[in-house]
Short mmCIF file of C-alpha atoms in Angstrom, two decimals:
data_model
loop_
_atom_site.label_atom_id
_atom_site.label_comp_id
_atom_site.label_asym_id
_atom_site.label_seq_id
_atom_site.Cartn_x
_atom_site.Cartn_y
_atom_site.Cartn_z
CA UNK A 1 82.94 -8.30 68.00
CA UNK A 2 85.44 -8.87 64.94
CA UNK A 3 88.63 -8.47 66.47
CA UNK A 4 92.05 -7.57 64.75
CA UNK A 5 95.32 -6.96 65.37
CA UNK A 6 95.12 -3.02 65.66
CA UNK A 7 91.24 -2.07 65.40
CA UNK A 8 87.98 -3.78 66.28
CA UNK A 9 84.41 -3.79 65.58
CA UNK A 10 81.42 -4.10 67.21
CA UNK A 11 78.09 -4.40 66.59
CA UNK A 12 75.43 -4.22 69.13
CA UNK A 13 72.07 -6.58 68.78
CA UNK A 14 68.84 -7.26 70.67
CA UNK A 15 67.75 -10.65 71.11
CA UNK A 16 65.56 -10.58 67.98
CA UNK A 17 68.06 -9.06 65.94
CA UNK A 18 67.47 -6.01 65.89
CA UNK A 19 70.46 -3.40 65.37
CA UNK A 20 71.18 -1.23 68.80
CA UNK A 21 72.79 1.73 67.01
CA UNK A 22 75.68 2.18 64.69
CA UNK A 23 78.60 0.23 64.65
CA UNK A 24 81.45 1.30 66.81
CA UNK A 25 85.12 0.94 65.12
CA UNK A 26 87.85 1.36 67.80
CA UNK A 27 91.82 1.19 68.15
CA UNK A 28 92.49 -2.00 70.28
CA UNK A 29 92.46 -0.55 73.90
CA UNK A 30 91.38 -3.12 77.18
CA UNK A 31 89.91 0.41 78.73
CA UNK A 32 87.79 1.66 75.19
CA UNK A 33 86.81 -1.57 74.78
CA UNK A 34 85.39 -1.91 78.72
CA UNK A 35 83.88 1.94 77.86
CA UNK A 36 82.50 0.48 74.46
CA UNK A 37 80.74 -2.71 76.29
CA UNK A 38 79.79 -0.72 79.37
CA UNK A 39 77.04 0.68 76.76
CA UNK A 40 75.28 -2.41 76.23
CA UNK A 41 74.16 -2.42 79.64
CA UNK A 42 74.95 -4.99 82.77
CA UNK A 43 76.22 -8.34 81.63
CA UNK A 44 76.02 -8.58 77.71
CA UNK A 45 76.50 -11.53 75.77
CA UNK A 46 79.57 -10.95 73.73
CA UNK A 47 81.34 -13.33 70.76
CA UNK A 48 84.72 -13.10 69.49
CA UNK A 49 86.42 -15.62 67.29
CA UNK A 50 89.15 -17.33 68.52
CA UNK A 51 91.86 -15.36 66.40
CA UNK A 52 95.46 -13.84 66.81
CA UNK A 53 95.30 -11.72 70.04
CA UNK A 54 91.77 -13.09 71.47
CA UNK A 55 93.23 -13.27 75.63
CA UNK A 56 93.41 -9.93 76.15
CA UNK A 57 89.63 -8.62 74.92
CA UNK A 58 88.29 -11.99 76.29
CA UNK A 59 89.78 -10.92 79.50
CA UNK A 60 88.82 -6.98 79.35
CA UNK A 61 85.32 -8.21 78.12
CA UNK A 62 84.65 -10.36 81.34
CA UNK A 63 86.43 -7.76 83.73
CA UNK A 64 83.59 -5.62 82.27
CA UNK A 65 80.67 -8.18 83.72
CA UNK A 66 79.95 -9.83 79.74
CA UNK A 67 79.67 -13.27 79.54
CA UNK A 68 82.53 -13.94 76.76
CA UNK A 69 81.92 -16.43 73.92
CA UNK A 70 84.94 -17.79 72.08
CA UNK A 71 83.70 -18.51 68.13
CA UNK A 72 85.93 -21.47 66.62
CA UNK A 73 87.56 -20.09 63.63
CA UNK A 74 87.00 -22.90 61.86
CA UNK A 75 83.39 -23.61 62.51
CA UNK A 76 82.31 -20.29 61.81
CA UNK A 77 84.90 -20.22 58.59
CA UNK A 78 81.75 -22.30 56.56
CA UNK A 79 79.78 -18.66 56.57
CA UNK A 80 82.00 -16.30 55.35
CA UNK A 81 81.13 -17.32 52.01
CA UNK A 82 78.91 -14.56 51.38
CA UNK A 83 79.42 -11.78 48.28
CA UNK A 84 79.72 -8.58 51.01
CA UNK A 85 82.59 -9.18 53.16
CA UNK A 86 83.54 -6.39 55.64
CA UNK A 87 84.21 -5.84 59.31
CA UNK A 88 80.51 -5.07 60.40
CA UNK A 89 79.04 -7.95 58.51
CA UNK A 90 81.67 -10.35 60.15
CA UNK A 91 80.39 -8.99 64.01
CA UNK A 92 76.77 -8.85 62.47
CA UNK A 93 77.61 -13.22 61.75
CA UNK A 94 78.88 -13.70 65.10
CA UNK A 95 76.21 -12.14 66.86
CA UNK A 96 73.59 -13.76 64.73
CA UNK A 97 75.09 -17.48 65.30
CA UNK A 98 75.34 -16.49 68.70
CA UNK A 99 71.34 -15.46 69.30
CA UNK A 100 70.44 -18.29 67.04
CA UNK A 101 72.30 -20.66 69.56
CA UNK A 102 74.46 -22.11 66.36
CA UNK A 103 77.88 -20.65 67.20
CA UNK A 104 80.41 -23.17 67.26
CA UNK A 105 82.31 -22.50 70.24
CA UNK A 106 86.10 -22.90 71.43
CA UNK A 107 87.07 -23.48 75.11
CA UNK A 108 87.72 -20.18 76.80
CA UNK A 109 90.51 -21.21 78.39
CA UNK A 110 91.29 -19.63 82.04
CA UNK A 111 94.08 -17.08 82.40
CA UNK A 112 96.06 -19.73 84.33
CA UNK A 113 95.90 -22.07 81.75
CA UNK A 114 96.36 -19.86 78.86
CA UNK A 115 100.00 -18.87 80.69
CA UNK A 116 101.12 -22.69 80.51
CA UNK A 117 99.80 -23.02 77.17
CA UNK A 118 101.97 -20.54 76.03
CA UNK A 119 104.97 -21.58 78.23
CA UNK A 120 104.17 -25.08 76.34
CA UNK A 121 104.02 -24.07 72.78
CA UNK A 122 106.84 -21.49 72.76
CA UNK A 123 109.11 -23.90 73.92
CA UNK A 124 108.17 -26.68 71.26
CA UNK A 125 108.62 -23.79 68.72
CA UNK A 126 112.09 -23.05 69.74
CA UNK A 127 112.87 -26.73 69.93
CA UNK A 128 111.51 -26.91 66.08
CA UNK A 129 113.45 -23.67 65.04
CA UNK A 130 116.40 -25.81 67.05
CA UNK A 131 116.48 -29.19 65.26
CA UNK A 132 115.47 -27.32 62.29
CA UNK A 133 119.19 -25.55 62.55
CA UNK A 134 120.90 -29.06 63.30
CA UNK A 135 119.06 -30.30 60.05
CA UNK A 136 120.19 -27.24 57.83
CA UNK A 137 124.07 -27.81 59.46
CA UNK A 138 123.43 -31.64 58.77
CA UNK A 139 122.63 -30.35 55.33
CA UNK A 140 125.22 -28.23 55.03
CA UNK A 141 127.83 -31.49 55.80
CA UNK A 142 125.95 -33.73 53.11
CA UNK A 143 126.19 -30.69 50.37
CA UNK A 144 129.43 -30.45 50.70
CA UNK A 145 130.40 -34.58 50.79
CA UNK A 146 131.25 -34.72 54.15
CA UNK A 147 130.44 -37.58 56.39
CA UNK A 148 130.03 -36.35 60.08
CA UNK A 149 132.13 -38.99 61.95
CA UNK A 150 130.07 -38.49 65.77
CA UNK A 151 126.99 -39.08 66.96
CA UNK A 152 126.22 -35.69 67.68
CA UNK A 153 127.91 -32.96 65.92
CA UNK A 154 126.82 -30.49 67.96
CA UNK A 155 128.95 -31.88 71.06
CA UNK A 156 132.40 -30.93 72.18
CA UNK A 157 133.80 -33.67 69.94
CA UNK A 158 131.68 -32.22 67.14
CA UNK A 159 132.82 -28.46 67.90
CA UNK A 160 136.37 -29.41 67.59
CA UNK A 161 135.68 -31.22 64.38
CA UNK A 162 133.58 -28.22 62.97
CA UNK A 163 136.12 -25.79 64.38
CA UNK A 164 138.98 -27.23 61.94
CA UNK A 165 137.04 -27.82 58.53
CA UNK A 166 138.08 -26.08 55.84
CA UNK A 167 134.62 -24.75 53.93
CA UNK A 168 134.17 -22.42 50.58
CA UNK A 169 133.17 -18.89 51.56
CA UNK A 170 129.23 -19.45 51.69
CA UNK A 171 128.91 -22.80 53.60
CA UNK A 172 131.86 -21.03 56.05
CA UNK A 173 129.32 -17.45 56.47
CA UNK A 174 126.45 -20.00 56.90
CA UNK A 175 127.77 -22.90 59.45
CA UNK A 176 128.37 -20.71 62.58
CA UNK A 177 125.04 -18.74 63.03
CA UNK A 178 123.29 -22.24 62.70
CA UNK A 179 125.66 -24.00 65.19
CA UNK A 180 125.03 -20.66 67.86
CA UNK A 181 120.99 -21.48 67.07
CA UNK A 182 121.60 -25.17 67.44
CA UNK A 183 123.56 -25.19 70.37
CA UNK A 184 121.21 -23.05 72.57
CA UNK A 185 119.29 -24.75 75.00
CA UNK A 186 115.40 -24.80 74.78
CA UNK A 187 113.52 -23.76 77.75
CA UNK A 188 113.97 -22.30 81.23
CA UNK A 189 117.69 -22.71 81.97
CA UNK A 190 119.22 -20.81 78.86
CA UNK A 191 122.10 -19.09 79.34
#
């Protein structure tokens, strides 16, 4: 299967290779994609790569009854050198490194674990969009000459001190959106 954000494809294979009809093209949908699979009989062997929306296929897939493989995007990246590059020929790959036993394979995570995964790396992203903010005020200070005389200028001392600096038009438009993003507090107990 070569799974995209909107549409998929999928290409159906014996065990020798052989081509089991045409090529379906579908809108992403967990209940076409179940119908799709259904057609390749009682627990098909089914490879996806590991790509921008993978969870919710891999999980329609295995509701289904297939046994899910998870393609490493980087292992099978070394065969997409080829001179024909299209949709069917990408699922045609997959399934052949797959029957050939030569797919490089990612950890198919559990749903469980997938859910802290994600609780894990959106917080560290809205950490690094927060200290990113505290750099570009930081930044904002040292443009301007202006030596920050706290520790942290984003506490009540530093609010007072930011509150009563007198900045040209642009640094003034700029310096309170990045104080509201830097002042926010990452994770669970946000206001």
């Amino acid at each position: 299967m070569d799974l995209h954000r909107r549409r998929s494809v999928l290409v159906r294979m014996s065990a020798d290779g052989q081509r089991l009809g045409k090529m379906v093209r579908f809108t992403n949908d967990p209940a076409r994609l179940k119908r799709e699979i259904a057609k390749a009989g009682p627990q098909p062997k089914v490879v996806l790569e590991a790509t921008l929306g993978w969870y919710w296929a891999a999980d329609a897939l295995a509701e289904a009854g297939a046994e899910v493989h998870l393609a490493h995007p980087l292992g099978v990246k070394g065969f997409a050198y080829r001179r024909v590059k299209n949709d069917e020929k990408d699922a045609a790959d997959l399934a052949d490194l797959l029957r050939l036993g030569r797919l490089p394979e990612a950890w198919l995570a559990p749903p469980e674990t997938r859910e802290l995964r994600e609780m894990v790396r959106g917080r560290h992203k809205l950490v690094r969009l927060r200290t990113s903010c505290r750099n570009q005020a930081h930044g904002v200070m040292g443009k301007l000459g202006i030596a920050v005389p706290m520790s942290d200028l984003f506490g009540t001392r530093g609010a007072v001190f930011l509150n009563e600096l007198p900045l040209p038009a642009g640094h003034a438009a700029r310096l309170p959106p990045l104080r509201r993003a830097a002042a926010r507090r990452c994770g669970n107990r946000q206001p």
